[in-house]
Tab-separated table of C-alpha atoms in Angstrom:
chain	number	residue	atom	x	y	z
A	1	MET	CA	-0.032	-0.089	-0.102
A	2	ALA	CA	2.611	2.569	-1.111
A	3	SER	CA	-0.050	4.789	-2.573
A	4	ILE	CA	-1.494	5.220	1.019
A	5	ASP	CA	1.883	6.297	2.458
A	6	ARG	CA	2.476	8.621	-0.669
A	7	GLY	CA	-0.800	10.315	-0.159
A	8	ILE	CA	-0.960	11.203	3.398
A	9	ASP	CA	1.944	12.752	5.555
A	10	PHE	CA	2.335	10.924	8.872
A	11	SER	CA	5.292	12.670	9.944
A	12	SER	CA	3.797	14.906	12.656
A	13	TRP	CA	2.058	11.968	14.221
A	14	SER	CA	3.109	9.433	16.673
A	15	ASP	CA	4.557	5.817	15.590
A	16	GLU	CA	1.573	4.028	17.170
A	17	LEU	CA	-1.082	6.499	15.868
A	18	ARG	CA	0.417	6.316	12.422
A	19	GLY	CA	0.467	2.423	12.514
A	20	ILE	CA	-3.345	2.338	13.478
A	21	LEU	CA	-4.462	4.803	11.050
A	22	ARG	CA	-2.380	2.779	8.133
A	23	ARG	CA	-3.997	-0.642	9.374
A	24	ARG	CA	-7.574	0.773	9.498
A	25	LEU	CA	-7.009	2.407	5.985
A	26	ALA	CA	-5.505	-0.858	4.525
A	27	GLU	CA	-8.614	-2.728	6.010
A	28	CYS	CA	-11.241	-0.253	4.832
A	29	GLY	CA	-9.538	-0.070	1.289
A	30	GLY	CA	-9.215	-4.089	0.930
A	31	LEU	CA	-13.154	-4.339	2.172
A	32	ALA	CA	-14.182	-1.833	-0.361
A	33	LEU	CA	-12.621	-3.913	-3.211
A	34	ILE	CA	-14.193	-7.164	-1.896
A	35	THR	CA	-17.463	-5.403	-1.615
A	36	LEU	CA	-17.190	-3.986	-5.234
A	37	SER	CA	-16.297	-7.403	-6.569
A	38	VAL	CA	-19.440	-9.008	-4.692
A	39	VAL	CA	-21.531	-6.197	-6.404
A	40	ILE	CA	-20.073	-6.896	-9.929
A	41	VAL	CA	-20.843	-10.525	-9.399
A	42	VAL	CA	-24.522	-10.030	-8.084
A	43	ALA	CA	-24.928	-7.708	-11.197
A	44	LEU	CA	-23.564	-10.137	-13.680
A	45	ALA	CA	-25.417	-13.250	-12.301
A	46	THR	CA	-28.757	-11.725	-12.675
A	47	TRP	CA	-28.227	-9.813	-15.769
A	48	SER	CA	-31.023	-10.101	-18.371
A	49	VAL	CA	-30.940	-8.712	-21.886
A	50	GLN	CA	-34.591	-7.604	-21.146
A	51	ASP	CA	-33.596	-5.151	-18.508
A	52	PRO	CA	-33.445	-1.465	-19.267
A	53	SER	CA	-30.021	-0.504	-20.462
A	54	LEU	CA	-28.104	2.110	-22.327
A	55	SER	CA	-28.932	-0.036	-25.561
A	56	HIS	CA	-32.460	-1.106	-24.460
A	57	ALA	CA	-35.152	1.239	-23.361
A	58	THR	CA	-37.993	-0.344	-21.949
A	59	ASP	CA	-40.598	0.117	-19.199
A	60	GLY	CA	-40.946	-3.467	-18.099
A	61	PRO	CA	-39.689	-4.647	-14.855
A	62	VAL	CA	-36.217	-4.982	-13.660
A	63	ARG	CA	-34.855	-8.283	-12.983
A	64	ASN	CA	-31.532	-7.511	-11.959
A	65	LEU	CA	-31.222	-7.797	-8.089
A	66	LEU	CA	-29.294	-4.633	-7.985
A	67	GLY	CA	-32.120	-2.472	-9.835
A	68	THR	CA	-31.432	-0.381	-12.734
A	69	PRO	CA	-27.784	0.619	-11.933
A	70	GLY	CA	-27.108	-3.018	-11.796
A	71	ALA	CA	-28.808	-3.676	-14.872
A	72	VAL	CA	-27.016	-0.953	-16.680
A	73	GLY	CA	-23.666	-1.884	-15.461
A	74	ALA	CA	-23.988	-5.520	-16.063
A	75	ASP	CA	-25.160	-5.132	-19.547
A	76	LEU	CA	-22.538	-2.773	-20.192
A	77	LEU	CA	-19.743	-5.358	-19.142
A	78	MET	CA	-21.516	-7.895	-21.234
A	79	GLN	CA	-21.697	-5.869	-24.142
A	80	LEU	CA	-18.079	-5.141	-24.043
A	81	PHE	CA	-16.350	-8.357	-22.551
A	82	GLY	CA	-18.974	-10.911	-22.989
A	83	LEU	CA	-18.294	-13.895	-20.697
A	84	ALA	CA	-14.758	-12.600	-19.855
A	85	SER	CA	-16.369	-10.043	-17.646
A	86	ILE	CA	-15.772	-12.381	-14.533
A	87	VAL	CA	-12.072	-11.930	-15.086
A	88	LEU	CA	-12.753	-8.286	-14.116
A	89	VAL	CA	-13.805	-9.634	-10.873
A	90	LEU	CA	-11.120	-12.221	-9.652
A	91	PRO	CA	-8.053	-10.254	-9.261
A	92	VAL	CA	-9.850	-7.311	-7.462
A	93	ALA	CA	-11.407	-9.752	-5.023
A	94	VAL	CA	-7.936	-11.132	-4.181
A	95	TRP	CA	-6.251	-7.541	-4.261
A	96	GLY	CA	-8.912	-6.656	-1.393
A	97	TRP	CA	-8.303	-9.908	0.484
A	98	ARG	CA	-4.708	-9.124	0.511
A	99	ILE	CA	-5.041	-5.667	1.372
A	100	ALA	CA	-7.355	-6.183	4.191
A	101	GLY	CA	-5.358	-8.935	5.641
A	102	HIS	CA	-2.072	-6.722	5.683
A	103	ARG	CA	-0.344	-9.099	3.346
A	104	PRO	CA	2.350	-7.735	0.887
A	105	PHE	CA	0.945	-5.588	-1.719
A	106	ASP	CA	3.362	-3.789	-4.087
A	107	ARG	CA	4.052	-3.421	-7.840
A	108	GLU	CA	0.740	-1.912	-8.273
A	109	TRP	CA	1.244	-0.700	-11.929
A	110	LEU	CA	2.646	-4.163	-12.857
A	111	ARG	CA	-0.492	-5.754	-11.149
A	112	LEU	CA	-2.762	-3.461	-13.223
A	113	ALA	CA	-1.162	-3.925	-16.472
A	114	CYS	CA	-1.455	-7.856	-15.988
A	115	TRP	CA	-5.242	-7.294	-14.919
A	116	LEU	CA	-6.051	-5.554	-18.139
A	117	ALA	CA	-4.083	-7.821	-20.124
A	118	ALA	CA	-5.840	-10.763	-18.642
A	119	VAL	CA	-9.342	-9.084	-19.468
A	120	LEU	CA	-8.211	-8.648	-23.058
A	121	LEU	CA	-6.961	-12.046	-23.471
A	122	GLY	CA	-9.969	-13.672	-21.949
A	123	SER	CA	-12.399	-11.736	-24.163
A	124	THR	CA	-10.178	-13.088	-27.396
A	125	PHE	CA	-10.513	-16.663	-25.834
A	126	THR	CA	-14.331	-16.623	-25.336
A	127	ALA	CA	-14.661	-14.852	-28.784
A	128	CYS	CA	-13.293	-17.887	-30.303
A	129	LEU	CA	-15.924	-20.059	-28.920
A	130	PRO	CA	-18.900	-20.818	-31.108
A	131	LYS	CA	-21.980	-19.186	-29.676
A	132	SER	CA	-25.182	-20.871	-29.244
A	133	ALA	CA	-28.628	-19.971	-30.655
A	134	THR	CA	-29.703	-18.951	-27.045
A	135	TRP	CA	-27.061	-16.257	-26.837
A	136	PRO	CA	-28.899	-12.952	-26.741
A	137	LEU	CA	-26.446	-10.453	-27.827
A	138	PRO	CA	-25.314	-9.842	-31.504
A	139	SER	CA	-21.477	-10.070	-30.644
A	140	GLY	CA	-19.699	-13.117	-29.848
A	141	LEU	CA	-19.217	-14.610	-26.146
A	142	GLY	CA	-16.253	-12.296	-25.998
A	143	GLY	CA	-18.386	-9.077	-26.504
A	144	VAL	CA	-17.389	-6.260	-28.650
A	145	ILE	CA	-13.710	-6.212	-27.526
A	146	GLY	CA	-13.289	-10.063	-28.050
A	147	ASP	CA	-14.750	-9.752	-31.625
A	148	ALA	CA	-12.397	-6.839	-32.335
A	149	MET	CA	-9.490	-8.791	-30.797
A	150	LEU	CA	-9.997	-11.647	-32.967
A	151	ARG	CA	-10.881	-9.518	-36.130
A	152	ALA	CA	-7.387	-7.983	-35.708
A	153	PRO	CA	-5.506	-11.142	-37.332
A	154	SER	CA	-8.248	-11.320	-39.912
A	155	ALA	CA	-7.452	-7.882	-41.178
A	156	LEU	CA	-3.705	-8.608	-41.432
A	157	PHE	CA	-3.701	-12.227	-43.011
A	158	GLY	CA	-7.282	-12.542	-44.322
A	159	SER	CA	-9.896	-15.245	-43.393
A	160	LEU	CA	-8.733	-17.465	-40.510
A	161	PRO	CA	-9.149	-21.277	-40.934
A	162	GLY	CA	-10.433	-23.045	-37.862
A	163	ILE	CA	-6.829	-24.481	-36.900
A	164	ALA	CA	-5.631	-20.835	-36.734
A	165	VAL	CA	-8.671	-19.936	-34.484
A	166	PHE	CA	-7.940	-22.830	-32.221
A	167	VAL	CA	-4.274	-21.714	-31.882
A	168	ILE	CA	-5.440	-18.287	-30.856
A	169	ALA	CA	-8.057	-19.670	-28.398
A	170	VAL	CA	-5.217	-21.654	-26.849
A	171	LEU	CA	-2.665	-18.831	-26.638
A	172	SER	CA	-5.011	-16.123	-25.281
A	173	ALA	CA	-6.466	-18.758	-22.737
A	174	ALA	CA	-2.831	-19.325	-21.623
A	175	GLY	CA	-2.043	-15.673	-21.624
A	176	ALA	CA	-5.027	-14.969	-19.546
A	177	ILE	CA	-4.188	-17.560	-16.922
A	178	VAL	CA	-0.602	-16.024	-16.570
A	179	SER	CA	-1.555	-12.620	-16.588
A	180	ILE	CA	-4.092	-13.310	-13.696
A	181	ALA	CA	-1.505	-15.155	-11.794
A	182	VAL	CA	1.091	-12.278	-11.949
A	183	ALA	CA	-1.654	-9.828	-11.247
A	184	ILE	CA	-2.411	-11.797	-8.161
A	185	ARG	CA	0.920	-12.555	-7.082
A	186	ALA	CA	3.007	-9.918	-8.462
A	187	GLY	CA	4.947	-9.249	-5.265
A	188	ARG	CA	8.109	-11.228	-4.182
A	189	SER	CA	7.250	-14.402	-2.203
A	190	ASP	CA	9.667	-13.272	0.664
A	191	ALA	CA	8.224	-9.670	1.021
A	192	PRO	CA	7.320	-8.749	4.409
A	193	ALA	CA	3.703	-8.382	5.547
A	194	LEU	CA	2.428	-4.558	5.724
A	195	ASP	CA	2.314	-4.865	9.751
A	196	GLU	CA	6.028	-5.734	9.703
A	197	ARG	CA	7.076	-3.250	7.354
A	198	TRP	CA	5.320	-0.454	8.966
A	199	ALA	CA	6.841	-1.635	12.362
A	200	ARG	CA	10.254	-1.692	10.951
A	201	GLU	CA	9.778	1.844	9.619
A	202	ALA	CA	8.571	3.122	12.884
A	203	ALA	CA	11.397	1.442	14.550
A	204	GLY	CA	13.966	3.455	12.149
A	205	PRO	CA	16.859	2.136	10.437
A	206	ALA	CA	18.108	-1.205	11.475
A	207	ASP	CA	21.434	-1.850	13.061
A	208	ASP	CA	24.164	-3.635	11.360
A	209	ASP	CA	25.212	-7.003	12.292
A	210	GLU	CA	28.458	-6.001	13.933
A	211	GLU	CA	26.656	-3.496	16.165
A	212	ARG	CA	24.008	-6.021	17.204
A	213	ALA	CA	26.663	-8.623	18.096
A	214	SER	CA	28.818	-5.958	20.187
A	215	ILE	CA	25.627	-5.174	22.065
A	216	LYS	CA	24.767	-8.842	22.780
A	217	LEU	CA	28.505	-9.477	23.742
A	218	GLY	CA	28.286	-6.257	26.192
A	219	TRP	CA	25.195	-7.793	27.884
A	220	LEU	CA	26.933	-11.268	28.273
A	221	VAL	CA	30.042	-9.849	29.814
A	222	HIS	CA	27.808	-7.578	32.225
A	223	GLY	CA	25.721	-10.614	33.246
A	224	LEU	CA	29.089	-12.608	33.870
A	225	LEU	CA	30.445	-9.677	35.898
A	226	SER	CA	27.251	-9.196	38.075
A	227	LEU	CA	27.207	-13.031	38.712
A	228	LYS	CA	31.012	-13.131	39.767
A	229	ALA	CA	30.305	-10.061	42.153
A	230	ARG	CA	27.366	-12.069	43.733
A	231	LEU	CA	29.539	-15.003	44.349
A	232	VAL	CA	32.262	-13.000	45.863
A	233	ARG	CA	29.742	-11.476	48.406
A	234	LEU	CA	28.272	-14.876	49.204
A	235	ILE	CA	31.366	-16.453	49.792
A	236	SER	CA	32.844	-13.665	51.901
A	237	ARG	CA	29.604	-13.889	54.114
């Protein structure tokens, strides 16, 4: 959550207050992302092409559980990305879980870029799938974006044979999976948790190994001298 650190000046606050505020901000931000993911899933799960939307004006009842806003948002996502709309939700939910749990979350731009790449590649993959007669949209299963991604090779090489579409489907599916994995786990595996990192920052720069060793040796010598003095006093008595 480097963006939180950069956005607020904590320099004039106590270390304890800064740590508490950072944890609460991280938890609120993570819960907000998780809530947003749940809202999108509910809207997509109850989407109906008969609901009012930007492309369909009707006075009929709204079937979406989130009402007209949910119907409009779900229809927009389905029109653009088709079935690949679910790819939008998974990384966001995992990000929220990591942030709310004070787990490492760095390289935000890399995560965002891989997330967008996963959405585009997922739309390309679903656009390669044949749509059934019950599919209610004029575009393919990948929406308008998926159809555009699939038509790009056709514009360069002409009509694509079935084997070429199959290869594109395999490559785009593999690319989407890899992009999602990187977006979820972009940080280093040995990166410290947010609580540990903030605690280290509050404690100031760490001492080097030699200084720590000298301090431990000093305590050991002090303990031995104290023990010797007590034994001398005990024997003299």
